[in-house]
mmCIF file of C-alpha atoms in Angstrom:
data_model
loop_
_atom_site.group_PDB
_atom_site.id
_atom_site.type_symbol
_atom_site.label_atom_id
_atom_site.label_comp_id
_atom_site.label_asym_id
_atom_site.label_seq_id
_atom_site.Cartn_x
_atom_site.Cartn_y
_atom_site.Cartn_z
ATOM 1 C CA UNK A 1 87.925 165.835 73.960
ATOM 2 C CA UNK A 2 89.616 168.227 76.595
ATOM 3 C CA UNK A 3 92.783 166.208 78.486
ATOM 4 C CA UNK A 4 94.526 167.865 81.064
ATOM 5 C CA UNK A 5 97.403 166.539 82.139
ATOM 6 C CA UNK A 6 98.962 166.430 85.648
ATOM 7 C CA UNK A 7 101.038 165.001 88.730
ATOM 8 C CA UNK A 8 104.153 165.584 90.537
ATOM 9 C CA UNK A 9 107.088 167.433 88.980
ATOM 10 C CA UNK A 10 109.630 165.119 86.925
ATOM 11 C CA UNK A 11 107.458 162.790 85.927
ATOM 12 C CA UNK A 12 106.954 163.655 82.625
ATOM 13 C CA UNK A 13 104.261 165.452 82.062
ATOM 14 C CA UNK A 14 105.276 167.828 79.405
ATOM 15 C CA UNK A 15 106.804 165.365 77.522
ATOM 16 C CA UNK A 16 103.439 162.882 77.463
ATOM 17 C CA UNK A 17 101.576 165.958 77.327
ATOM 18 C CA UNK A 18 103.724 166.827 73.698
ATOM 19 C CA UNK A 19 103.304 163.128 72.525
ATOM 20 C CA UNK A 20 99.599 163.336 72.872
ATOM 21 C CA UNK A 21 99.433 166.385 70.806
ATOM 22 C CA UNK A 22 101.647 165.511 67.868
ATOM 23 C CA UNK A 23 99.922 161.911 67.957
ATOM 24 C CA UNK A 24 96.848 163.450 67.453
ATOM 25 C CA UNK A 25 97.866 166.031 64.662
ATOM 26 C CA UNK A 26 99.674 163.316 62.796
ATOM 27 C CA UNK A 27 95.733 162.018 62.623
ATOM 28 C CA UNK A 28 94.762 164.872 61.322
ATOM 29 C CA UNK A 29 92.691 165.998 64.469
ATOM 30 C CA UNK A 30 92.198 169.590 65.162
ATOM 31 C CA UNK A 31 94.568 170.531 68.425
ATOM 32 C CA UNK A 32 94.906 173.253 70.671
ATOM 33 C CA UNK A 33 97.655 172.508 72.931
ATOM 34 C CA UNK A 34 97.661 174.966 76.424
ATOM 35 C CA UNK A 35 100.490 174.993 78.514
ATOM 36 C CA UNK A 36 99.503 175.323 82.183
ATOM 37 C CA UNK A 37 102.293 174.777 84.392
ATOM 38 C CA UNK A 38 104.235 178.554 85.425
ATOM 39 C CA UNK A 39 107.506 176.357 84.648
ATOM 40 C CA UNK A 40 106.673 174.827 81.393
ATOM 41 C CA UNK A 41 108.269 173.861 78.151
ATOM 42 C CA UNK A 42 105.517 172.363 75.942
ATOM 43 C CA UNK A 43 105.940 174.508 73.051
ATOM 44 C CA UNK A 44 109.984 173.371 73.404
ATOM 45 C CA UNK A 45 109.059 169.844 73.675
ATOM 46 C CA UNK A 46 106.796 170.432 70.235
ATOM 47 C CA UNK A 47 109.951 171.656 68.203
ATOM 48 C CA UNK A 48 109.480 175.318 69.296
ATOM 49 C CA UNK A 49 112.819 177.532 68.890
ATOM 50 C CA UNK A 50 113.120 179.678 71.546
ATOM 51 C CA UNK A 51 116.496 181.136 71.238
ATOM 52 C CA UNK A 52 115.329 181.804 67.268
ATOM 53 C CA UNK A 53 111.615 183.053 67.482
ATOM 54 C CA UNK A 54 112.158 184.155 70.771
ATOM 55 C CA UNK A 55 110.448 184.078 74.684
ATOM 56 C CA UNK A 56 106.449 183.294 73.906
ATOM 57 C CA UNK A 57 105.008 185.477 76.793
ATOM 58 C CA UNK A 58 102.421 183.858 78.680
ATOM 59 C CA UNK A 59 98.742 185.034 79.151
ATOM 60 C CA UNK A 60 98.631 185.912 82.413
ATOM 61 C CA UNK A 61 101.948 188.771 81.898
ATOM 62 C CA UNK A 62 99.766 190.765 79.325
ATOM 63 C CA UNK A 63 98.793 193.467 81.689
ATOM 64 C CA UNK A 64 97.470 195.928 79.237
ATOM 65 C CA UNK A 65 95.336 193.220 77.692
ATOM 66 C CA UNK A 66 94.151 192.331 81.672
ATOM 67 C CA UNK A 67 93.109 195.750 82.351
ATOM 68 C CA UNK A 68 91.580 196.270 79.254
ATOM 69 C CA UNK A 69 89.113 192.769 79.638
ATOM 70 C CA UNK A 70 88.789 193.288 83.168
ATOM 71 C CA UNK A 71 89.127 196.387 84.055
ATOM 72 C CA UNK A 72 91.124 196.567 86.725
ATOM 73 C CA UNK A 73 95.590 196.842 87.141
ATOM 74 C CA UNK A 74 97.179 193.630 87.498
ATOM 75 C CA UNK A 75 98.350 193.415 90.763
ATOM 76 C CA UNK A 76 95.893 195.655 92.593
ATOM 77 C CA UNK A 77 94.170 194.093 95.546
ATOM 78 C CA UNK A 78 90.662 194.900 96.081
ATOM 79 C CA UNK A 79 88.308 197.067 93.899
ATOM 80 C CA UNK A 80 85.976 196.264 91.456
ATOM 81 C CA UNK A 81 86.696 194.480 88.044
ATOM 82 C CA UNK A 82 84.915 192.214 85.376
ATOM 83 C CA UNK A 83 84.688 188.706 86.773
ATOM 84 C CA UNK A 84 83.877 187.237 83.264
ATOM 85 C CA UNK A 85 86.320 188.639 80.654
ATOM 86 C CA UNK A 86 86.064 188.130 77.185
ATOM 87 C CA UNK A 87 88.172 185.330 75.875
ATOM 88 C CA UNK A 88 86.867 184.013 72.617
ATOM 89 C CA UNK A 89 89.646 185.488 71.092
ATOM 90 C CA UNK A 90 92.753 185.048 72.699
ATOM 91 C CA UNK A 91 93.926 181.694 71.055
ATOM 92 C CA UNK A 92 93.523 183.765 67.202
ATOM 93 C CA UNK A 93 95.664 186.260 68.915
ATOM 94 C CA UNK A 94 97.781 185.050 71.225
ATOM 95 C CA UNK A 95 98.795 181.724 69.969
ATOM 96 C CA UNK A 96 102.133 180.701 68.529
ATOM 97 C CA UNK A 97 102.350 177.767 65.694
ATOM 98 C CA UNK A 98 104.773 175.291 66.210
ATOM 99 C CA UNK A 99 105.033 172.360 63.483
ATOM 100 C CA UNK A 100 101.107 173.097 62.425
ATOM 101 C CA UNK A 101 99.998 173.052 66.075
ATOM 102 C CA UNK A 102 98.438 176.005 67.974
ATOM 103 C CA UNK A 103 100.489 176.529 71.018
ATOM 104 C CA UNK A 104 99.115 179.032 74.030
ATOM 105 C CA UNK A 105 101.424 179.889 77.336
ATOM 106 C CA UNK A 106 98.954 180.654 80.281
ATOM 107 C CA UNK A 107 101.698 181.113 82.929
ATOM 108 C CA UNK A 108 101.014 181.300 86.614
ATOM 109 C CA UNK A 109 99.870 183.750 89.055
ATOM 110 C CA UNK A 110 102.694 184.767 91.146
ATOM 111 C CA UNK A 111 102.710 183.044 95.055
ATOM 112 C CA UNK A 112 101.349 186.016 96.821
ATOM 113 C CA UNK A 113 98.025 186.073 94.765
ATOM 114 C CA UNK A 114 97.767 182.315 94.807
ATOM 115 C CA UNK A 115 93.989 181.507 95.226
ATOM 116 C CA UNK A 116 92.918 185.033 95.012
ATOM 117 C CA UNK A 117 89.692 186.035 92.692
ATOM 118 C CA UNK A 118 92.164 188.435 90.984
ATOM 119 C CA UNK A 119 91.963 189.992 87.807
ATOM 120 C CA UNK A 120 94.397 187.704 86.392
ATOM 121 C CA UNK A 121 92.784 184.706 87.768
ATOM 122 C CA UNK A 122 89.823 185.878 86.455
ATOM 123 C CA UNK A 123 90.890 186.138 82.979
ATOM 124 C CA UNK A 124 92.775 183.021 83.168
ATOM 125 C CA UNK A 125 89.405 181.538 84.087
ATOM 126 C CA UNK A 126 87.483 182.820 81.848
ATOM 127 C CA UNK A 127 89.713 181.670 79.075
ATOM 128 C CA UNK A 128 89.857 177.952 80.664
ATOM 129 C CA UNK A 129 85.790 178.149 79.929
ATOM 130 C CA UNK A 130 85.769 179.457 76.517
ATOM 131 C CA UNK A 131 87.887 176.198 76.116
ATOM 132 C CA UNK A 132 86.572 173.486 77.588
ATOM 133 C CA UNK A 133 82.835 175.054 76.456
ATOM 134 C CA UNK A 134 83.490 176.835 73.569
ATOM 135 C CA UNK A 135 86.017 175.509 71.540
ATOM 136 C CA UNK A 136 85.472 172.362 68.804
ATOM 137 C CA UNK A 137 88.631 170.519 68.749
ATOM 138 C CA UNK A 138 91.056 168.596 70.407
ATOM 139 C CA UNK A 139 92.897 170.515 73.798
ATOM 140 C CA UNK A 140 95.616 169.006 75.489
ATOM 141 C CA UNK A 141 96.815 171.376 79.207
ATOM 142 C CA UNK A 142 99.693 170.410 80.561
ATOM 143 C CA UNK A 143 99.078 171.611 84.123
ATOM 144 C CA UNK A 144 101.003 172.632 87.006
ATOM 145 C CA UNK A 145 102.893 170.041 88.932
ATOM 146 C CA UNK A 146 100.759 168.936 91.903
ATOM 147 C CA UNK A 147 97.054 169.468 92.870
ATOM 148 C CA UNK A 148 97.232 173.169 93.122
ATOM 149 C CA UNK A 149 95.421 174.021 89.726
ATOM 150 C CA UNK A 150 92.411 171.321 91.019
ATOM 151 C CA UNK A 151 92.246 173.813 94.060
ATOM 152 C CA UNK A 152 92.003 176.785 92.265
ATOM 153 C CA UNK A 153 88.989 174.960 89.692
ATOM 154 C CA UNK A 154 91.191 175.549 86.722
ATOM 155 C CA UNK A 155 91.067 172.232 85.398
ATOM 156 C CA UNK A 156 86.952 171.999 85.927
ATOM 157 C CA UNK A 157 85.338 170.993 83.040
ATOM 158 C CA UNK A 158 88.108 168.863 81.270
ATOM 159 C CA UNK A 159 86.695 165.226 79.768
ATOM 160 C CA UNK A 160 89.931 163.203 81.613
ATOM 161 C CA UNK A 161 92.369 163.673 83.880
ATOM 162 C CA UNK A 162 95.266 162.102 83.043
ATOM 163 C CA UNK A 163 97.771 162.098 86.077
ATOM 164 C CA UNK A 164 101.413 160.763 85.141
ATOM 165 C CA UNK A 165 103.169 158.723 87.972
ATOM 166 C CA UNK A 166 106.423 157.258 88.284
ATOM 167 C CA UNK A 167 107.397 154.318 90.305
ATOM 168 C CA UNK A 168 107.784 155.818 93.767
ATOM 169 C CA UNK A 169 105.589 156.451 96.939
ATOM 170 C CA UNK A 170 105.786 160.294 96.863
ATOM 171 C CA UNK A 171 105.082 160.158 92.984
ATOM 172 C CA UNK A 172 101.977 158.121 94.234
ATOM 173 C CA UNK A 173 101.148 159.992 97.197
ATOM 174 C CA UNK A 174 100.646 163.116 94.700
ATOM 175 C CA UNK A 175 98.532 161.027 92.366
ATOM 176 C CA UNK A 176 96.101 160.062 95.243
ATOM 177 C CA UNK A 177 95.724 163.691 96.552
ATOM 178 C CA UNK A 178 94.898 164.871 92.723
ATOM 179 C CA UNK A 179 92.866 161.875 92.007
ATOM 180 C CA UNK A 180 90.833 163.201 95.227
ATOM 181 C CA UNK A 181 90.568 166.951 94.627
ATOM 182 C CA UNK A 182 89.997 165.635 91.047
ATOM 183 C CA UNK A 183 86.367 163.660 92.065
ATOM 184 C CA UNK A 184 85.404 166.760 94.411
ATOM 185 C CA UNK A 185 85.881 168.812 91.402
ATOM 186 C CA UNK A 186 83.636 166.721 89.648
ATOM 187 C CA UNK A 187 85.773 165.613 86.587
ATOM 188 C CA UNK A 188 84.288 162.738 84.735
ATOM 189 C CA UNK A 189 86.587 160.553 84.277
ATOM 190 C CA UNK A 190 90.502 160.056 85.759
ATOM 191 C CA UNK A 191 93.360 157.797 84.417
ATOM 192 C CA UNK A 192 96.441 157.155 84.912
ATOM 193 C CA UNK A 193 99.957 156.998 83.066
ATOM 194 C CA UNK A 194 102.577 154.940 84.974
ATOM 195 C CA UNK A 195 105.552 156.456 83.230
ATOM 196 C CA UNK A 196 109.581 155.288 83.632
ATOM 197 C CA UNK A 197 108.628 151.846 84.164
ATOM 198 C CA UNK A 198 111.745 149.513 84.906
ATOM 199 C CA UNK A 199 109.769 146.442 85.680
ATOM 200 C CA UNK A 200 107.161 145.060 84.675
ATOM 201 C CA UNK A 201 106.284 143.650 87.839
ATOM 202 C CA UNK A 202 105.622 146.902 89.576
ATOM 203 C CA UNK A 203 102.395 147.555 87.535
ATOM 204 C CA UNK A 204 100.639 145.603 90.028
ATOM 205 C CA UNK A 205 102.055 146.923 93.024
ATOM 206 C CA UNK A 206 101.401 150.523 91.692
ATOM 207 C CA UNK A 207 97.860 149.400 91.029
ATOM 208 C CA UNK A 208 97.070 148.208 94.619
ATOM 209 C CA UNK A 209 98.391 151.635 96.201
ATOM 210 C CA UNK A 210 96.438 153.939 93.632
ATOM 211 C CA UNK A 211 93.960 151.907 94.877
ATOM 212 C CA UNK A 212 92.356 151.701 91.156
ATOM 213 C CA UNK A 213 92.326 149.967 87.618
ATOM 214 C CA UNK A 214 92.378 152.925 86.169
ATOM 215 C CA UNK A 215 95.647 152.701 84.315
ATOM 216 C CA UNK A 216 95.227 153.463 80.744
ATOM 217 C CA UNK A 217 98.718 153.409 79.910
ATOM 218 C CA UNK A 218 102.224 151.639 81.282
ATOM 219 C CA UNK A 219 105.476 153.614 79.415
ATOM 220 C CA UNK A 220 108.775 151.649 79.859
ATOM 221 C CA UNK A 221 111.574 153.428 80.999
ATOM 222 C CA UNK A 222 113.169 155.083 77.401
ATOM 223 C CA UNK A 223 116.760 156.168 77.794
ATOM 224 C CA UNK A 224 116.114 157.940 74.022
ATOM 225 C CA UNK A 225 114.112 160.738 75.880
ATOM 226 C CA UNK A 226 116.523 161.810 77.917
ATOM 227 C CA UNK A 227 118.755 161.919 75.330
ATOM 228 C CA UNK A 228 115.840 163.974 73.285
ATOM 229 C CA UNK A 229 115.767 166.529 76.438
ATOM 230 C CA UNK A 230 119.415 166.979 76.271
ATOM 231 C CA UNK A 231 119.628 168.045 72.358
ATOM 232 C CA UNK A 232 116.172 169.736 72.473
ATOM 233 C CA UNK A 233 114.681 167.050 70.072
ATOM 234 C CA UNK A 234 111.158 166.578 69.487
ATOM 235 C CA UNK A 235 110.012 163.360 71.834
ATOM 236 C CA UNK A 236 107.580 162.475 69.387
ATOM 237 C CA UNK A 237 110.243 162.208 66.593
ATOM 238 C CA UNK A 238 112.714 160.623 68.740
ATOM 239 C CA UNK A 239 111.606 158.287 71.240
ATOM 240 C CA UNK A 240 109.560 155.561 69.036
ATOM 241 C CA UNK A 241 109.238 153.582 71.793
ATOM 242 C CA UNK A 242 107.020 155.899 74.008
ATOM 243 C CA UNK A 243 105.433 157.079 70.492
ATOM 244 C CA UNK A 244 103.905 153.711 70.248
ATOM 245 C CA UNK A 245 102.640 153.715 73.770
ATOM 246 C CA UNK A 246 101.030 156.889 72.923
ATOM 247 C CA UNK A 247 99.355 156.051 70.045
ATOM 248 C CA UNK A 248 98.221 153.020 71.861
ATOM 249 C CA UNK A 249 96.529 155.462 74.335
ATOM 250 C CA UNK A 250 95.024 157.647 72.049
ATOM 251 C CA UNK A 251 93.442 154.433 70.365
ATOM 252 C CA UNK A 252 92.060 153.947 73.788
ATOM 253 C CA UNK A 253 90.415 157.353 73.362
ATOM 254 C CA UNK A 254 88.466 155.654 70.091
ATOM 255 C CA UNK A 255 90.746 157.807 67.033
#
């Protein structure tokens, strides 16, 4: 399956994102794990040392490797340049291991060239299609906070959706606007993961204002993950509780 991962910013995304991976290579499965969002941390949340093995540079600030797929300079506006890169071989050569996992940084085109058919945007797409098409295993994205990645069709093709929310109307809010762009897009199926749950109760008042069943998941508030964030511990490893949520949801998912 291909499982992006998205919704507003704070909710957890990175961290679910993380627990789906390392619940799924504790199967045995075959993961690629993609981190999508310009601000992200998912090879940190996966036990990746940054200060030790260094900054992992994204994708999208290889500039000679841009140029040389698409034929034009990063950063130029206008001209002509390949609109369908190579890609099949990025993730052998551009991919860090962390804990037996394949771990690839995309990064984020920078504001001024947001929604632009750049050459970075076109490699970045171009990748995204080798792996939603072309590769056989397991890939987890943790996207962008927000919709903007659904406007730019970078999260076309995935098998799910899964958009995080948090008790809280502009948590909510988000998860309706990405839900939307989400259909338009044409993404088979969406669910949702009500995450930092204090109460029980709420579940059904969440429900009503998604306006949907469609919640696969309902993680209880977990004091151990913030903890986790603060030492730069593996979630996986140290939050059982949300572990077992997790697994619950990747039983869902027929493993």
């Amino acid at each position: 399956m291909k499982i992006a991962v998205s919704g507003k910013g704070g909710v957890g995304k990175t961290t679910i994102s993380s627990m789906i991976v390392c619940a799924l290579a504790a199967r045995g499965k075959p993961v690629l794990a993609i981190d999508a969002d310009p601000n992200g941390s998912l090879a940190e949340a996966l036990g990746y040392d940054q200060e030790k093995e260094g900054r992992i540079i994204p994708l999208i600030e290889r500039k000679q490797l841009i140029e040389e797929r698409t034929g034009s300079v990063p950063g130029n506006m206008g001209g002509y340049f390949v609109l369908n890169p190579r890609a099949d071989d990025l993730v052998e050569k551009f991919s860090v291991e962390v804990n037996g996992t394949r771990v690839m940084v995309m990064g984020g085109l920078k504001e001024a060239l947001t929604g632009c058919y750049c050459s970075e945007n076109a490699l970045l797409r171009s990748f995204l299609r080798h792996l939603m098409v072309e590769r056989d295993e397991w890939v987890i994205l943790d996207m962008e906070a927000g919709f903007e990645h659904l406007t730019r069709g970078t999260a076309q093709s995935v098998d799910i959706l899964l958009v995080v929310v948090e008790p809280g109307a502009r948590s909510i809010n988000t998860a309706k606007k990405i839900t939307a762009l989400a259909r338009q897009a044409g993404i088979p199926q969406i669910g949702y993961i009500v995450n930092k749950v204090y109460d029980v109760d709420r579940i059904g008042d969440i429900a009503a204002l998604l306006g949907s069943d469609d919640i696969l998941a309902e993680i209880p508030f977990d004091a151990q993950a913030i903890d986790a964030d603060l030492k730069g511990a593996v979630p996986y490893a140290a939050c059982p509780v949300m572990t077992c949520h997790i697994n619950m949801l990747i039983d869902g998912f027929g493993c």
